[in-house]
């Protein structure tokens, strides 16, 4: 019998419990699943950083802490967490991110705002280029960034991707390292940032990197707020270097009422909704990782604590 503790935010328990039970039943494992058990009896801990659980010291026999979020920046620094930590890679989450990014890229590519917000009723025909004439750069080629690239390539865009290490993705001009970032930005008429929040990525979008982009480019950030130096982005928006930005994530969330992003005419704020883990599909991912643990196989999607993601 293995004991699985659901220790993510309590509001998630009723949403996850039926899907987790279904997925765990399919593994054939003999298990107990509960949102309440003595820490020293838990073999697996399903977790989210907004959980009340902070001290992992009593979880002496836990083989894995499985995060239900993709982002792990709020846990990697927790020194009580000595157990292996897996982040979430969920087909439902990925599909949501692909849809959200595709929609916002298409908005800027087609210049939709010109017609959606048209108080003067201007009849001003303007033909946008087709996707093969539009260059999009995606920073971060992980589970989400690579799936976004595949979709943007399928739509016909010229796509450049950038990651820490060298990558190969069909139809994508892949770059890495500091020089690769410059190459990716120089071409980026639309920039999508899907990097994790780590000490190395903090402030990667700053006055210098924004100035490398073509004048009038667009920024779409569903990654994490600290990727962007906010004052530099606002300055670039004010000079026209950047023509518009859609931001889903912020240094402080919820975005404070007096934050200049709310009222900036070139900024669209969305409330951290780009993509959410879907209990239906994520439960199978969690069950599979537990099954792997019981079979003595390596866990999937383990976080590299030194790299921070
Ligand atoms: P992954 O860990 O799969 O991918 C991260 C990517 O970023 C990798 O390609 C990695 O490079 C690259 N990277 C990391 N550090 C650097 C660096 N210093 N320089 C260059 N590239 C770097 O993460 P996911 O794709 O699953 O998720 C990405 C982020 O999206 C999450 O961390 C989270 O912050 C955000 N997110 C936002 C959501 C929302 O609703 N707004 C929902 C879910 C996630 P390499 O491939 O070489 O390792």
Coordinates of C-alpha atoms and ligand atoms in Angstrom, one line a residue:
X1 CA 0.0 0.0 0.0
X2 CA 1.4 3.4 -0.9
X3 CA 0.2 6.6 0.7
X4 CA -0.4 9.7 -1.5
X5 CA -1.0 13.0 0.1
X6 CA -2.7 15.8 -1.8
X7 CA -1.1 18.9 -0.3
X8 CA -1.7 21.4 -3.0
X9 CA -4.0 24.4 -2.3
X10 CA -7.1 23.0 -0.5
X11 CA -9.4 24.5 -3.1
X12 CA -8.0 22.1 -5.7
X13 CA -8.7 18.9 -3.8
X14 CA -12.4 18.5 -5.0
X15 CA -11.3 19.2 -8.5
X16 CA -8.4 16.8 -8.5
X17 CA -9.7 13.9 -6.3
X18 CA -11.9 12.1 -8.9
X19 CA -9.4 12.4 -11.7
X20 CA -6.5 11.3 -9.5
X21 CA -8.5 8.3 -8.3
X22 CA -9.4 7.3 -11.9
X23 CA -5.8 7.7 -13.1
X24 CA -4.4 5.9 -10.0
X25 CA -6.9 3.0 -10.4
X26 CA -5.6 2.5 -13.9
X27 CA -2.1 1.9 -12.7
X28 CA -3.2 -1.1 -10.7
X29 CA -1.2 0.2 -7.6
X30 CA -2.6 -0.5 -4.2
X31 CA -2.9 3.1 -2.8
X32 CA -4.5 5.5 -0.3
X33 CA -5.1 9.0 -1.6
X34 CA -6.1 11.7 0.9
X35 CA -5.7 15.4 1.6
X36 CA -4.9 14.6 5.2
X37 CA -2.4 12.1 6.5
X38 CA 0.5 12.0 9.0
X39 CA 3.5 13.4 7.1
X40 CA 5.8 10.6 8.1
X41 CA 3.5 8.1 6.4
X42 CA 3.3 9.8 3.0
X43 CA 5.2 8.1 0.1
X44 CA 4.3 10.8 -2.5
X45 CA 3.2 14.4 -2.0
X46 CA 1.2 16.2 -4.6
X47 CA 1.9 19.9 -4.1
X48 CA 1.5 23.5 -5.3
X49 CA 3.5 26.5 -4.0
X50 CA 0.3 28.2 -2.7
X51 CA -0.3 25.3 -0.3
X52 CA -0.1 25.9 3.4
X53 CA 2.6 23.2 3.5
X54 CA 6.0 24.8 3.9
X55 CA 8.1 22.5 6.0
X56 CA 9.0 19.2 4.3
X57 CA 11.2 18.0 7.2
X58 CA 8.6 15.5 8.6
X59 CA 8.1 13.8 5.3
X60 CA 10.8 11.3 6.0
X61 CA 9.7 8.6 3.6
X62 CA 8.4 10.7 0.7
X63 CA 10.0 9.5 -2.6
X64 CA 8.7 12.5 -4.6
X65 CA 7.1 15.9 -4.3
X66 CA 5.1 16.3 -7.5
X67 CA 4.3 20.0 -8.2
X68 CA 1.0 20.6 -10.1
X69 CA 2.4 23.9 -11.5
X70 CA 5.0 24.2 -14.3
X71 CA 6.7 27.1 -12.4
X72 CA 8.8 26.1 -9.4
X73 CA 10.5 29.4 -8.5
X74 CA 8.6 29.6 -5.2
X75 CA 9.9 26.1 -4.0
X76 CA 13.4 25.7 -5.3
X77 CA 14.7 27.8 -2.5
X78 CA 12.9 25.8 0.3
X79 CA 15.8 24.2 2.2
X80 CA 13.5 21.8 4.0
X81 CA 12.6 20.2 0.7
X82 CA 15.3 17.5 0.3
X83 CA 13.1 15.1 -1.6
X84 CA 13.1 14.9 -5.4
X85 CA 10.8 17.6 -6.9
X86 CA 9.0 17.2 -10.2
X87 CA 7.4 20.1 -12.0
X88 CA 4.2 19.7 -14.0
X89 CA 4.3 18.9 -17.7
X90 CA 0.6 18.4 -18.7
X91 CA -0.8 18.1 -22.2
X92 CA -3.8 20.2 -21.1
X93 CA -1.6 23.0 -19.7
X94 CA 0.5 22.9 -22.9
X95 CA -2.5 23.0 -25.2
X96 CA -3.9 26.0 -23.2
X97 CA -0.6 27.9 -23.6
X98 CA -0.4 27.1 -27.3
X99 CA -3.9 28.6 -27.8
X100 CA -3.3 31.6 -25.7
X101 CA 0.0 32.5 -27.3
X102 CA -1.3 31.8 -30.8
X103 CA -4.3 34.1 -30.2
X104 CA -2.2 37.0 -29.0
X105 CA 0.4 36.5 -31.8
X106 CA -2.4 36.6 -34.4
X107 CA -3.8 39.7 -32.8
X108 CA -0.6 41.6 -33.3
X109 CA 0.3 40.0 -36.6
X110 CA -3.1 40.9 -38.2
X111 CA -3.3 44.3 -36.4
X112 CA -6.7 43.4 -35.1
X113 CA -6.9 46.3 -32.6
X114 CA -7.2 48.7 -35.5
X115 CA -10.7 47.5 -36.2
X116 CA -11.7 46.2 -32.7
X117 CA -11.0 49.6 -31.1
X118 CA -12.1 52.1 -33.8
X119 CA -14.0 54.9 -32.1
X120 CA -13.6 57.2 -35.1
X121 CA -15.1 54.6 -37.4
X122 CA -12.1 55.0 -39.8
X123 CA -12.5 53.1 -43.0
X124 CA -8.7 52.5 -43.5
X125 CA -7.9 49.3 -45.3
X126 CA -4.6 47.9 -44.4
X127 CA -3.4 44.5 -45.6
X128 CA -1.1 42.8 -43.1
X129 CA 1.7 40.6 -44.4
X130 CA 1.1 36.8 -44.5
X131 CA 2.6 34.7 -41.7
X132 CA 5.7 33.7 -43.8
X133 CA 6.7 37.3 -43.9
X134 CA 6.4 37.7 -40.1
X135 CA 9.3 36.9 -37.8
X136 CA 8.4 35.6 -34.3
X137 CA 10.9 34.8 -31.6
X138 CA 10.2 32.5 -28.6
X139 CA 12.5 32.6 -25.6
X140 CA 12.4 29.3 -23.8
X141 CA 12.1 26.0 -25.7
X142 CA 10.9 23.8 -22.9
X143 CA 7.6 21.9 -22.7
X144 CA 5.7 25.1 -23.4
X145 CA 8.0 27.1 -25.7
X146 CA 8.7 24.2 -28.0
X147 CA 4.9 23.4 -28.3
X148 CA 4.3 27.1 -29.1
X149 CA 7.0 27.0 -31.7
X150 CA 5.5 24.0 -33.4
X151 CA 2.1 25.7 -33.7
X152 CA 3.6 29.0 -34.9
X153 CA 5.5 27.1 -37.6
X154 CA 2.3 25.3 -38.6
X155 CA 0.7 28.7 -39.0
X156 CA 3.5 29.7 -41.3
X157 CA 5.5 32.1 -39.2
X158 CA 9.3 32.4 -39.4
X159 CA 10.1 31.3 -36.0
X160 CA 13.4 31.7 -34.0
X161 CA 13.7 29.9 -30.7
X162 CA 16.2 30.5 -27.9
X163 CA 17.1 28.2 -25.0
X164 CA 20.0 27.7 -22.6
X165 CA 21.4 24.7 -24.4
X166 CA 21.5 23.9 -28.1
X167 CA 18.2 22.5 -29.5
X168 CA 16.8 21.2 -32.7
X169 CA 13.1 21.8 -33.6
X170 CA 11.8 21.2 -37.1
X171 CA 11.2 24.4 -38.9
X172 CA 12.6 26.6 -36.1
X173 CA 15.8 28.5 -36.2
X174 CA 17.2 27.5 -32.8
X175 CA 19.6 29.6 -31.0
X176 CA 21.3 29.4 -27.6
X177 CA 23.7 31.3 -25.3
X178 CA 24.3 35.0 -25.2
X179 CA 25.1 35.5 -28.9
X180 CA 22.0 33.4 -29.8
X181 CA 19.8 35.8 -27.8
X182 CA 21.1 38.7 -29.8
X183 CA 20.3 36.9 -33.0
X184 CA 16.8 36.0 -31.8
X185 CA 16.0 39.5 -30.7
X186 CA 17.3 41.3 -33.8
X187 CA 14.7 39.6 -35.9
X188 CA 11.8 39.5 -33.4
X189 CA 8.8 41.5 -34.7
X190 CA 6.8 39.6 -32.1
X191 CA 8.6 38.3 -29.0
X192 CA 7.1 35.5 -26.8
X193 CA 8.9 34.9 -23.4
X194 CA 8.4 31.5 -22.0
X195 CA 11.4 31.2 -19.7
X196 CA 11.2 30.2 -16.1
X197 CA 12.0 32.7 -13.3
X198 CA 15.5 32.0 -12.2
X199 CA 18.5 34.2 -11.2
X200 CA 19.8 33.9 -14.7
X201 CA 16.6 35.0 -16.5
X202 CA 15.6 37.9 -14.1
X203 CA 15.4 41.1 -16.1
X204 CA 16.4 39.5 -19.4
X205 CA 14.0 41.9 -21.1
X206 CA 15.6 45.2 -20.3
X207 CA 16.6 48.5 -22.0
X208 CA 19.5 46.8 -23.8
X209 CA 17.6 43.8 -25.1
X210 CA 14.5 45.8 -26.0
X211 CA 16.8 48.1 -28.1
X212 CA 18.0 45.1 -30.1
X213 CA 14.5 44.4 -31.4
X214 CA 13.1 45.9 -34.6
X215 CA 11.4 49.2 -34.0
X216 CA 7.6 48.7 -33.5
X217 CA 7.9 45.1 -32.2
X218 CA 5.5 43.5 -29.8
X219 CA 6.2 41.7 -26.6
X220 CA 4.0 38.8 -25.2
X221 CA 5.0 37.6 -21.7
X222 CA 3.2 34.5 -20.4
X223 CA 6.4 33.3 -18.7
X224 CA 7.0 35.1 -15.4
X225 CA 6.9 38.8 -14.3
X226 CA 10.6 39.1 -13.2
X227 CA 11.7 38.3 -16.8
X228 CA 10.9 41.9 -17.6
X229 CA 12.4 45.1 -16.2
X230 CA 9.1 47.0 -16.1
X231 CA 10.5 50.5 -16.3
X232 CA 12.5 49.6 -19.4
X233 CA 9.5 48.1 -21.1
X234 CA 7.3 51.2 -20.3
X235 CA 10.0 53.5 -21.6
X236 CA 10.3 51.4 -24.8
X237 CA 6.5 51.6 -25.2
X238 CA 6.5 55.3 -24.8
X239 CA 9.2 55.9 -27.4
X240 CA 7.5 53.5 -29.9
X241 CA 10.5 51.1 -29.9
X242 CA 7.9 48.6 -28.6
X243 CA 4.4 49.0 -30.2
X244 CA 2.5 46.9 -27.7
X245 CA 2.8 44.4 -25.0
X246 CA 0.5 41.6 -23.6
X247 CA 1.5 40.6 -20.1
X248 CA 0.0 37.7 -18.2
X249 CA 2.4 37.6 -15.3
X250 CA 3.9 40.3 -13.1
X251 CA 6.4 41.0 -10.4
X252 CA 3.5 41.4 -7.9
X253 CA 0.3 39.5 -8.4
X254 CA -2.5 40.5 -8.4
X255 CA -1.2 43.5 -10.3
X256 CA -1.6 46.5 -7.9
X257 CA -4.4 48.9 -8.7
X258 CA -1.9 51.8 -9.2
X259 CA 0.5 49.9 -11.5
X260 CA 1.2 51.8 -14.7
X261 CA 0.6 48.8 -16.8
X262 CA -3.2 48.9 -16.1
X263 CA -3.6 52.3 -17.7
X264 CA -0.9 52.2 -20.4
X265 CA -2.7 52.4 -23.8
X266 CA -0.3 50.0 -25.4
X267 CA -0.5 47.3 -22.7
X268 CA -2.9 44.4 -22.4
X269 CA -3.0 42.9 -18.9
X270 CA -4.4 39.4 -18.4
X271 CA -4.6 38.0 -14.9
X272 CA -2.2 35.0 -15.0
X273 CA -4.6 33.0 -17.1
X274 CA -2.4 32.0 -20.1
X275 CA -2.6 28.4 -19.2
X276 CA -3.7 26.3 -16.2
X277 CA -2.9 22.7 -15.3
X278 CA -6.0 20.6 -16.1
X279 CA -6.8 18.0 -13.5
X280 CA -8.2 15.6 -16.2
X281 CA -4.9 15.3 -18.1
X282 CA -2.5 16.2 -15.2
X283 CA -3.8 13.3 -13.1
X284 CA -2.5 10.8 -15.6
X285 CA 0.9 12.5 -15.6
X286 CA 1.0 12.3 -11.8
X287 CA -0.1 8.7 -11.7
X288 CA 2.5 7.8 -14.3
X289 CA 5.3 9.4 -12.2
X290 CA 4.1 7.5 -9.1
X291 CA 4.0 4.3 -11.1
X292 CA 7.6 5.0 -12.3
X293 CA 8.7 5.5 -8.7
X294 CA 7.2 2.2 -7.6
X295 CA 8.8 0.4 -10.6
X296 CA 12.2 1.9 -9.7
X297 CA 12.3 3.9 -12.9
X298 CA 13.6 7.5 -13.0
X299 CA 10.9 10.2 -12.4
X300 CA 10.0 12.4 -15.2
X301 CA 10.3 16.2 -15.2
X302 CA 12.6 16.4 -12.2
X303 CA 13.7 20.0 -11.3
X304 CA 17.4 20.8 -11.5
X305 CA 17.6 22.6 -8.2
X306 CA 20.9 24.3 -9.1
X307 CA 19.6 25.7 -12.4
X308 CA 16.3 26.7 -10.7
X309 CA 13.9 25.0 -13.1
Ligands
LIG1 P1 10.7 24.1 -19.1 O1 11.5 23.9 -17.9 O2 10.2 22.9 -19.8 O3 11.5 25.0 -20.1 C1 12.2 26.1 -19.8 C2 13.0 26.6 -21.0 O4 13.7 27.8 -20.7 C3 14.0 25.6 -21.5 O5 14.1 25.6 -22.9 C4 15.3 26.2 -20.9 O6 16.5 25.9 -21.7 C5 15.0 27.7 -21.0 N1 15.9 28.4 -20.1 C6 16.0 28.3 -18.8 N2 16.9 29.1 -18.3 C7 17.5 29.7 -19.3 C8 18.5 30.7 -19.5 N3 19.2 31.2 -18.5 N4 18.8 31.1 -20.8 C9 18.2 30.6 -21.8 N5 17.2 29.7 -21.7 C10 16.8 29.3 -20.5 O7 9.5 25.0 -18.7 P2 8.0 25.1 -19.3 O8 8.2 25.3 -20.8 O9 7.2 24.0 -18.8 O10 7.5 26.4 -18.7 C11 8.1 27.7 -18.9 C12 7.6 28.7 -17.9 O11 6.3 29.1 -18.3 C13 7.4 28.2 -16.4 O12 8.6 28.2 -15.7 C14 6.4 29.2 -15.9 O13 7.1 30.3 -15.3 C15 5.6 29.7 -17.1 N6 4.2 29.3 -17.1 C16 3.3 30.3 -17.1 C17 1.9 29.9 -17.1 C18 0.9 31.0 -17.2 O14 -0.3 30.7 -17.1 N7 1.2 32.2 -17.4 C19 1.5 28.5 -17.0 C20 2.6 27.6 -17.0 C21 3.9 28.0 -17.0 P3 17.0 24.4 -21.9 O15 16.0 23.8 -22.8 O16 18.3 24.6 -22.5 O17 17.0 23.8 -20.5

